[in-house]
Amino acid sequence: MPDPSHPQRGLPVAPSRGRLTPVPAGDVVLEDGFWKARQDLNASTVLPHALDWIDRLGWTDAFRRAAAGEDARPRQGKLFTDADVYKTAEALAWEASRTPEGPAGERLADLGALIRSAQEPDGYLNTWFGHRHAAEKYTNLSHGFELYCYGHLIQAGVARLRGGVEDDLTAAVLAAADHAVATFGDTDDTRIDGHPEVEAALVELARATGRERYLDLAGKFLARRGHDTLEHHAIGPEYYLDDRPLRDVDVLRGHAVRALYLTAGAVDHAVETGDDALVDHLVGQWDHTIATRTYLHGGMGSRHLGESFGNDYELPTERAYAETCGAIAGVMAAWRFTLATGEPRFADYAERALFNMVATALHPSGQRFLYVNPLQVRHPLPEPGDDEAPFRKDTPRAPWFWVSCCPTNLARLFASFSGYVATTDAGGLQLHQLTASRIATDVAGQRVVLRVHTSYPWDGTVEIEVVEADGRDWELALRVPAWARSARIEVAGDVRAVVPGMARARRNWRPGDRLRLTLDVEPRLTVPDPRVDAVRGTVAVERGPLVYCAEVPGGVAEARHTLPDPRPKLTEVPAGVAGLDPGAVGIATTVRTTVETTVPAWPYGPEAPPASAGDEELTLVPLYLWGLRGPSTMRVFLPVEGTQG
Amino acid sequence: MPDPSHPQRGLPVAPSRGRLTPVPAGDVVLEDGFWKARQDLNASTVLPHALDWIDRLGWTDAFRRAAAGEDARPRQGKLFTDADVYKTAEALAWEASRTPEGPAGERLADLGALIRSAQEPDGYLNTWFGHRHAAEKYTNLSHGFELYCYGHLIQAGVARLRGGVEDDLTAAVLAAADHAVATFGDTDDTRIDGHPEVEAALVELARATGRERYLDLAGKFLARRGHDTLEHHAIGPEYYLDDRPLRDVDVLRGHAVRALYLTAGAVDHAVETGDDALVDHLVGQWDHTIATRTYLHGGMGSRHLGESFGNDYELPTERAYAETCGAIAGVMAAWRFTLATGEPRFADYAERALFNMVATALHPSGQRFLYVNPLQVRHPLPEPGDDEAPFRKDTPRAPWFWVSCCPTNLARLFASFSGYVATTDAGGLQLHQLTASRIATDVAGQRVVLRVHTSYPWDGTVEIEVVEADGRDWELALRVPAWARSARIEVAGDVRAVVPGMARARRNWRPGDRLRLTLDVEPRLTVPDPRVDAVRGTVAVERGPLVYCAEVPGGVAEARHTLPDPRPKLTEVPAGVAGLDPGAVGIATTVRTTVETTVPAWPYGPEAPPASAGDEELTLVPLYLWGLRGPSTMRVFLPVEGTQG
């Protein structure tokens, strides 16, 4: 049973230094609203669904077979399916901390025992390379994913340890981590894994156990990367971030998820070792990436080939890669930057990625997920069947995938979501995500209980009610999002305008006090930087933190939706799409639907081909509701009429 | 020594049926001009360069090692390097036919003997899977490329046979083809190769030898494809064109080069077996592909991932794949359609691909080549060194590649170029490519000698002089390109306007008669179909068959070149770029160079960021001259000012 008094209880990240201290997930209880609905859906449906799929594809049975001395390789999926068993375990661990009376703890006990049963006496643990295939251990670090799998195993163990539990899973984790230290620590084996992930995990395990050796190994892996030592051939070293040392690179590049996990691990290590120069450098990489290589919906990764970042301003919409895991890794990295620096821009990114990538990836059934997140769909693929785990990553939401990193990544994020909401420092409390919640934690040496009342993102009012406080002086701060054009806060009848950043109110807070933040969530037009060639002549529509899209269920690929008026009237209406959010707001506007009446033999000529056009009212819907009405065409960026050359 | 009286002498494709009969390459001698310069460069430099590289990477030595019973696998490059040895042999065979006194024949004799030496007694031939690795023969047809390599081997042999020579190479070819028939013909082994190529080769070998069994095997391979029998996993059957039978698909899709080679083989087989319905179906696929999936420069293949076609109108410029081999395969397929149907639109495509893809891929040194052909470069990669065979395919022109299909493919095309110029039918002669040449062939039962005088593409006048003819009545036809807006022909003082298509003049042609075609090659603006989202708000500039680009050597990625005037003045000037073509024409125009003065923290906002802009004269250059002045930024499609939303 999780121990509610554990000092790191429910902390997804627990740095020993930094500007801000995270409020543990256990101190933040989500209440009615957008994220509560998803966290509950995760517990009720996503987790059982994941457990079902890792069983049915043989991913758990691989552990049983390994333990029994059978050939554990046969399975559907690739050689690193262990990682998804571990991410499921991690999600169960967070969920067991959140709902100790729920079924997650028992499910995790079974899964942990299974995992532990496949561990070899020396601590080595991998169902593909271990036991009957022991001769191949660590023979293919570029593409074998053994240390990547350890990373996810360790993160599951850290989640369990931070619930105050020691069990089969945590025993397996410590033994595996020690095996990694014995193999790659102060030895002649100075290799690294092709897929970063173990670095952050090792730092976190050091934080959770106090054992320096894990921190040291993380530092070694970080320092070894960037010297082109991984075998690669056709794909090149940039894919693995092994082309140049971290400190020599000023922007994220290569495989997006790998780059973001590496960033998270590097921040963790730099924070623990007091390497502020490296933190600053990593912040610079991040800022450059946000400024030039990030999609409006928060997605990262412009290229399907190599699942990688593109060049600056290379942000194609129809073939955006923008992997769901990239947004999750981005939220994780952003949280580390938030804690290290105290700057609000990182939580701005997290909000954008959460509402427009993470929420989009999750089907309201809790049983389907997006892997790739396009910003334009002209030729919808068929929806995979309920029993399909497709190879393709660019399908509509699927029940599972051949490589199924995204669903289990979503599960662990939703289960630990409350841990990304608030922080404290010596002077007070900071609210980073504007979500309805009850926060009961220690602030400036006293116990404080707050309730956050809001129906954000639908409404722009966020009211913080002080339920418990002893009247001492402290500062209550909350993030005013970067998109806010006019905002004000009101405390005890005192109203003042605030600008994006942290709005702060210092006083002797007493029970019954209220702070009200009012944001203007009127629909707004967003113009892309002209350097983003892929969206020349277009605008997007946003409302609050949400990106909207023009979706046409059953749409014809050849129909184009444009804005006849570059400054169109935008009218709020009910969104009219089934989902978890009955209060969802749509935005009605006049669009011009143009259908070319011919397909010319050659699509380039002295003038555009003839077309018929008609204006109609269309209700733009939040991007996260896209694709719930069957195959559809969709656009985030709407061309403005008259922009055709 | 090649036999100049061989009935199929110098014919790249020799169908036994069809609307038009190709004039053999040996009957067409290129004279001064654009293509002659490249054909000569190919002979003098490209071929020796290719022979050097296949030696230095161990690709020829693999044959020696295989013959000697050593392990032939070690080499730089992938497991199908045999194919590039064979394409080099094919290029030498065409070159030996073209210049019998030149060195190609002797070089080929050596290479043919080497190839033959590695053949096993039963006819099997492959340096990766044969001999010491014989247990693995045909165990990985999806990705082993054994039949693909046979295809290129057979095409080399066909080229040699059509030179009237039988030697080691042709002996090896017949033995290998018979081994394929024995293995995959009327047997229980009904598998196919992952990479189509052998189909066209087998039909051609049947044509060259009269042996039906090769045609039959080609038919079997064609019929077997499309039933999802290839092992694939992560990549899916569409990549291999194995998802649906050829007759069930109405557009080219999947891996672009594979799709185009398959098309060539399917046309060949359908023509030989009289399957006119299939020819019609293939024409429909082609037309659809040209209408919606082809770049302005004739490139095909929109996606780097899977080197594949995209959806209709999915034609990104900066990340265009547009492999050089795709254009070459496209020219080969288009020629087959030309012969089968007599319609001029296929040669229109070939002209576009030749001038804007094939010519672009070849560096004027003859020692560097493009693999990928973008239509926009904002972040130029460094130029590979003289000793580099890069893994990356999107580099500037490189001496060679890790997978080096494109250089040898260029070599075989240039060496056989004269075979793609003209045809005859019962009533006369047709000129498909407007190139300076001397054509001496049989037309309507008589010997006709023509000279084509032109400095096309720089000048729009093409004059055909009858040098020899006996005064009988026949029709001289020549292609008026699809881009021609006003054109006229003049015969014996009779001038008439002609429209795109075949311009025909029937008369009793006598020595000294002349036909003059005059095309308007004034620079023109080209507007993309609005459905091509990637180029919204832009126009391109073309002149005759040439696509132009705005190139800025040493350009700054952040600078944008736009047209301040949507109908700009376009002035012809010398192109001013070193190359093979001293008469090259550039096009001066006023462009606006805009540089944003900030990099905003987030590239989306209520308005575009501030920028400085200045107008300047810039000389647009033909696309094929792009990249010869060191690293540069480049755009084919120029945004028109005022098209930013």
PDB file of C-alpha atoms in Angstrom, chain B residues 482-638:
ATOM      1  CA  ALA B 482       2.652  21.048 -74.294  1.00  0.00           C
ATOM      2  CA  TRP B 483       4.037  24.299 -72.879  1.00  0.00           C
ATOM      3  CA  ALA B 484       4.097  26.019 -76.291  1.00  0.00           C
ATOM      4  CA  ARG B 485       1.666  28.928 -76.325  1.00  0.00           C
ATOM      5  CA  SER B 486       2.215  29.968 -79.916  1.00  0.00           C
ATOM      6  CA  ALA B 487       4.021  27.893 -82.452  1.00  0.00           C
ATOM      7  CA  ARG B 488       4.178  27.632 -86.185  1.00  0.00           C
ATOM      8  CA  ILE B 489       5.716  25.446 -88.798  1.00  0.00           C
ATOM      9  CA  GLU B 490       6.972  26.504 -92.150  1.00  0.00           C
ATOM     10  CA  VAL B 491       7.464  24.153 -95.068  1.00  0.00           C
ATOM     11  CA  ALA B 492       8.500  25.523 -98.446  1.00  0.00           C
ATOM     12  CA  GLY B 493       7.224  28.992 -97.653  1.00  0.00           C
ATOM     13  CA  ASP B 494       3.940  27.733 -96.277  1.00  0.00           C
ATOM     14  CA  VAL B 495       3.573  28.924 -92.699  1.00  0.00           C
ATOM     15  CA  ARG B 496       0.861  27.694 -90.364  1.00  0.00           C
ATOM     16  CA  ALA B 497       0.132  27.873 -86.705  1.00  0.00           C
ATOM     17  CA  VAL B 498       0.312  24.647 -84.781  1.00  0.00           C
ATOM     18  CA  VAL B 499      -0.846  23.648 -81.335  1.00  0.00           C
ATOM     19  CA  PRO B 500       0.782  21.362 -78.812  1.00  0.00           C
ATOM     20  CA  GLY B 501       0.804  17.760 -79.958  1.00  0.00           C
ATOM     21  CA  MET B 502       2.282  16.327 -83.123  1.00  0.00           C
ATOM     22  CA  ALA B 503       2.717  18.841 -85.945  1.00  0.00           C
ATOM     23  CA  ARG B 504       2.587  16.938 -89.184  1.00  0.00           C
ATOM     24  CA  ALA B 505       3.723  17.785 -92.695  1.00  0.00           C
ATOM     25  CA  ARG B 506       3.054  15.341 -95.500  1.00  0.00           C
ATOM     26  CA  ARG B 507       4.680  15.745 -98.857  1.00  0.00           C
ATOM     27  CA  ASN B 508       7.041  14.233-101.371  1.00  0.00           C
ATOM     28  CA  TRP B 509      10.150  15.045 -99.399  1.00  0.00           C
ATOM     29  CA  ARG B 510      13.255  15.687-101.442  1.00  0.00           C
ATOM     30  CA  PRO B 511      16.841  16.527-100.549  1.00  0.00           C
ATOM     31  CA  GLY B 512      17.129  20.160 -99.572  1.00  0.00           C
ATOM     32  CA  ASP B 513      13.557  20.433 -98.302  1.00  0.00           C
ATOM     33  CA  ARG B 514      13.243  22.033 -94.926  1.00  0.00           C
ATOM     34  CA  LEU B 515      10.669  22.084 -92.185  1.00  0.00           C
ATOM     35  CA  ARG B 516      11.008  24.802 -89.609  1.00  0.00           C
ATOM     36  CA  LEU B 517       9.261  24.743 -86.254  1.00  0.00           C
ATOM     37  CA  THR B 518       9.238  28.010 -84.352  1.00  0.00           C
ATOM     38  CA  LEU B 519       8.391  27.949 -80.668  1.00  0.00           C
ATOM     39  CA  ASP B 520       7.965  30.938 -78.430  1.00  0.00           C
ATOM     40  CA  VAL B 521      10.515  30.477 -75.667  1.00  0.00           C
ATOM     41  CA  GLU B 522       9.859  33.807 -73.979  1.00  0.00           C
ATOM     42  CA  PRO B 523      10.035  33.426 -70.200  1.00  0.00           C
ATOM     43  CA  ARG B 524       6.646  32.657 -68.754  1.00  0.00           C
ATOM     44  CA  LEU B 525       4.980  32.549 -65.379  1.00  0.00           C
ATOM     45  CA  THR B 526       3.551  29.263 -64.190  1.00  0.00           C
ATOM     46  CA  VAL B 527       0.843  29.050 -61.551  1.00  0.00           C
ATOM     47  CA  PRO B 528       0.461  25.870 -59.521  1.00  0.00           C
ATOM     48  CA  ASP B 529      -2.905  24.232 -59.045  1.00  0.00           C
ATOM     49  CA  PRO B 530      -4.376  25.610 -55.788  1.00  0.00           C
ATOM     50  CA  ARG B 531      -4.696  22.047 -54.562  1.00  0.00           C
ATOM     51  CA  VAL B 532      -0.913  21.871 -54.242  1.00  0.00           C
ATOM     52  CA  ASP B 533      -0.904  23.293 -50.717  1.00  0.00           C
ATOM     53  CA  ALA B 534       2.874  23.328 -50.441  1.00  0.00           C
ATOM     54  CA  VAL B 535       3.214  26.158 -52.968  1.00  0.00           C
ATOM     55  CA  ARG B 536       0.249  28.341 -52.111  1.00  0.00           C
ATOM     56  CA  GLY B 537       0.748  31.948 -53.113  1.00  0.00           C
ATOM     57  CA  THR B 538       3.668  31.310 -55.433  1.00  0.00           C
ATOM     58  CA  VAL B 539       4.506  31.278 -59.108  1.00  0.00           C
ATOM     59  CA  ALA B 540       7.334  29.657 -61.003  1.00  0.00           C
ATOM     60  CA  VAL B 541       9.232  30.920 -64.018  1.00  0.00           C
ATOM     61  CA  GLU B 542       9.808  28.708 -67.026  1.00  0.00           C
ATOM     62  CA  ARG B 543      11.351  29.215 -70.407  1.00  0.00           C
ATOM     63  CA  GLY B 544      10.823  26.616 -73.084  1.00  0.00           C
ATOM     64  CA  PRO B 545      11.282  23.227 -71.467  1.00  0.00           C
ATOM     65  CA  LEU B 546      13.372  24.637 -68.640  1.00  0.00           C
ATOM     66  CA  VAL B 547      12.262  25.353 -65.104  1.00  0.00           C
ATOM     67  CA  TYR B 548      14.090  28.303 -63.510  1.00  0.00           C
ATOM     68  CA  CYS B 549      15.017  29.031 -59.933  1.00  0.00           C
ATOM     69  CA  ALA B 550      16.103  31.893 -57.718  1.00  0.00           C
ATOM     70  CA  GLU B 551      19.449  30.886 -56.351  1.00  0.00           C
ATOM     71  CA  VAL B 552      21.550  32.861 -53.908  1.00  0.00           C
ATOM     72  CA  PRO B 553      25.072  31.509 -53.496  1.00  0.00           C
ATOM     73  CA  GLY B 554      26.082  31.726 -49.870  1.00  0.00           C
ATOM     74  CA  GLY B 555      22.471  32.666 -49.219  1.00  0.00           C
ATOM     75  CA  VAL B 556      21.072  33.145 -45.766  1.00  0.00           C
ATOM     76  CA  ALA B 557      18.368  30.687 -44.899  1.00  0.00           C
ATOM     77  CA  GLU B 558      16.314  33.399 -43.289  1.00  0.00           C
ATOM     78  CA  ALA B 559      16.177  35.554 -46.412  1.00  0.00           C
ATOM     79  CA  ARG B 560      13.069  35.172 -48.497  1.00  0.00           C
ATOM     80  CA  HIS B 561      12.823  36.042 -52.151  1.00  0.00           C
ATOM     81  CA  THR B 562       9.421  37.125 -53.285  1.00  0.00           C
ATOM     82  CA  LEU B 563       7.988  38.812 -56.332  1.00  0.00           C
ATOM     83  CA  PRO B 564       6.808  42.335 -55.508  1.00  0.00           C
ATOM     84  CA  ASP B 565       4.905  42.379 -58.799  1.00  0.00           C
ATOM     85  CA  PRO B 566       2.658  39.408 -59.499  1.00  0.00           C
ATOM     86  CA  ARG B 567       3.263  39.931 -63.233  1.00  0.00           C
ATOM     87  CA  PRO B 568       6.940  40.870 -63.183  1.00  0.00           C
ATOM     88  CA  LYS B 569       9.071  41.964 -66.065  1.00  0.00           C
ATOM     89  CA  LEU B 570      11.317  39.084 -67.109  1.00  0.00           C
ATOM     90  CA  THR B 571      14.452  39.951 -69.091  1.00  0.00           C
ATOM     91  CA  GLU B 572      16.719  37.453 -70.734  1.00  0.00           C
ATOM     92  CA  VAL B 573      20.416  37.710 -69.875  1.00  0.00           C
ATOM     93  CA  PRO B 574      23.366  35.336 -70.101  1.00  0.00           C
ATOM     94  CA  ALA B 575      23.002  32.820 -67.326  1.00  0.00           C
ATOM     95  CA  GLY B 576      26.444  33.497 -65.917  1.00  0.00           C
ATOM     96  CA  VAL B 577      26.960  30.072 -64.428  1.00  0.00           C
ATOM     97  CA  ALA B 578      29.821  27.833 -65.488  1.00  0.00           C
ATOM     98  CA  GLY B 579      28.684  24.715 -67.226  1.00  0.00           C
ATOM     99  CA  LEU B 580      28.518  22.762 -70.404  1.00  0.00           C
ATOM    100  CA  ASP B 581      26.266  25.267 -72.110  1.00  0.00           C
ATOM    101  CA  PRO B 582      27.877  28.585 -72.955  1.00  0.00           C
ATOM    102  CA  GLY B 583      24.667  29.805 -74.590  1.00  0.00           C
ATOM    103  CA  ALA B 584      22.624  29.363 -71.458  1.00  0.00           C
ATOM    104  CA  VAL B 585      20.017  32.039 -70.843  1.00  0.00           C
ATOM    105  CA  GLY B 586      19.251  33.541 -67.458  1.00  0.00           C
ATOM    106  CA  ILE B 587      16.182  35.565 -66.606  1.00  0.00           C
ATOM    107  CA  ALA B 588      16.618  38.818 -64.729  1.00  0.00           C
ATOM    108  CA  THR B 589      13.762  40.096 -62.666  1.00  0.00           C
ATOM    109  CA  THR B 590      13.078  42.204 -59.614  1.00  0.00           C
ATOM    110  CA  VAL B 591      12.791  40.230 -56.441  1.00  0.00           C
ATOM    111  CA  ARG B 592      12.157  41.450 -52.972  1.00  0.00           C
ATOM    112  CA  THR B 593      14.590  40.114 -50.425  1.00  0.00           C
ATOM    113  CA  THR B 594      13.039  40.127 -47.018  1.00  0.00           C
ATOM    114  CA  VAL B 595      14.865  39.383 -43.807  1.00  0.00           C
ATOM    115  CA  GLU B 596      12.918  39.210 -40.596  1.00  0.00           C
ATOM    116  CA  THR B 597      14.789  41.294 -38.069  1.00  0.00           C
ATOM    117  CA  THR B 598      13.865  39.114 -35.120  1.00  0.00           C
ATOM    118  CA  VAL B 599      13.354  35.488 -34.308  1.00  0.00           C
ATOM    119  CA  PRO B 600      10.245  35.690 -32.143  1.00  0.00           C
ATOM    120  CA  ALA B 601      10.112  33.305 -29.218  1.00  0.00           C
ATOM    121  CA  TRP B 602       7.106  31.654 -30.859  1.00  0.00           C
ATOM    122  CA  PRO B 603       6.562  31.634 -34.630  1.00  0.00           C
ATOM    123  CA  TYR B 604       2.802  32.197 -34.501  1.00  0.00           C
ATOM    124  CA  GLY B 605       1.123  35.356 -33.350  1.00  0.00           C
ATOM    125  CA  PRO B 606      -1.446  38.058 -34.061  1.00  0.00           C
ATOM    126  CA  GLU B 607       0.771  39.506 -36.767  1.00  0.00           C
ATOM    127  CA  ALA B 608       3.899  38.736 -38.725  1.00  0.00           C
ATOM    128  CA  PRO B 609       7.210  39.739 -37.146  1.00  0.00           C
ATOM    129  CA  PRO B 610       8.999  42.905 -38.296  1.00  0.00           C
ATOM    130  CA  ALA B 611      11.227  42.585 -41.323  1.00  0.00           C
ATOM    131  CA  SER B 612      13.455  44.609 -43.561  1.00  0.00           C
ATOM    132  CA  ALA B 613      12.952  44.326 -47.268  1.00  0.00           C
ATOM    133  CA  GLY B 614      14.736  45.571 -50.337  1.00  0.00           C
ATOM    134  CA  ASP B 615      14.152  45.098 -54.023  1.00  0.00           C
ATOM    135  CA  GLU B 616      16.990  43.959 -56.229  1.00  0.00           C
ATOM    136  CA  GLU B 617      17.593  42.512 -59.649  1.00  0.00           C
ATOM    137  CA  LEU B 618      18.229  38.803 -59.485  1.00  0.00           C
ATOM    138  CA  THR B 619      19.070  36.545 -62.387  1.00  0.00           C
ATOM    139  CA  LEU B 620      17.031  33.391 -62.205  1.00  0.00           C
ATOM    140  CA  VAL B 621      18.974  30.456 -63.586  1.00  0.00           C
ATOM    141  CA  PRO B 622      17.810  27.204 -65.133  1.00  0.00           C
ATOM    142  CA  LEU B 623      17.236  24.724 -62.334  1.00  0.00           C
ATOM    143  CA  TYR B 624      19.790  22.361 -63.787  1.00  0.00           C
ATOM    144  CA  LEU B 625      22.512  24.934 -63.079  1.00  0.00           C
ATOM    145  CA  TRP B 626      21.544  25.135 -59.441  1.00  0.00           C
ATOM    146  CA  GLY B 627      24.226  24.428 -56.861  1.00  0.00           C
ATOM    147  CA  LEU B 628      27.295  24.984 -59.025  1.00  0.00           C
ATOM    148  CA  ARG B 629      28.415  28.111 -57.191  1.00  0.00           C
ATOM    149  CA  GLY B 630      28.939  26.517 -53.785  1.00  0.00           C
ATOM    150  CA  PRO B 631      26.363  26.134 -51.022  1.00  0.00           C
ATOM    151  CA  SER B 632      23.348  28.264 -51.855  1.00  0.00           C
ATOM    152  CA  THR B 633      19.740  28.830 -51.041  1.00  0.00           C
ATOM    153  CA  MET B 634      17.311  28.110 -53.854  1.00  0.00           C
ATOM    154  CA  ARG B 635      13.628  28.384 -54.714  1.00  0.00           C
ATOM    155  CA  VAL B 636      11.710  27.251 -57.782  1.00  0.00           C
ATOM    156  CA  PHE B 637       8.378  28.626 -56.591  1.00  0.00           C
ATOM    157  CA  LEU B 638       8.566  32.320 -55.747  1.00  0.00           C
TER     158      LEU B 638
END
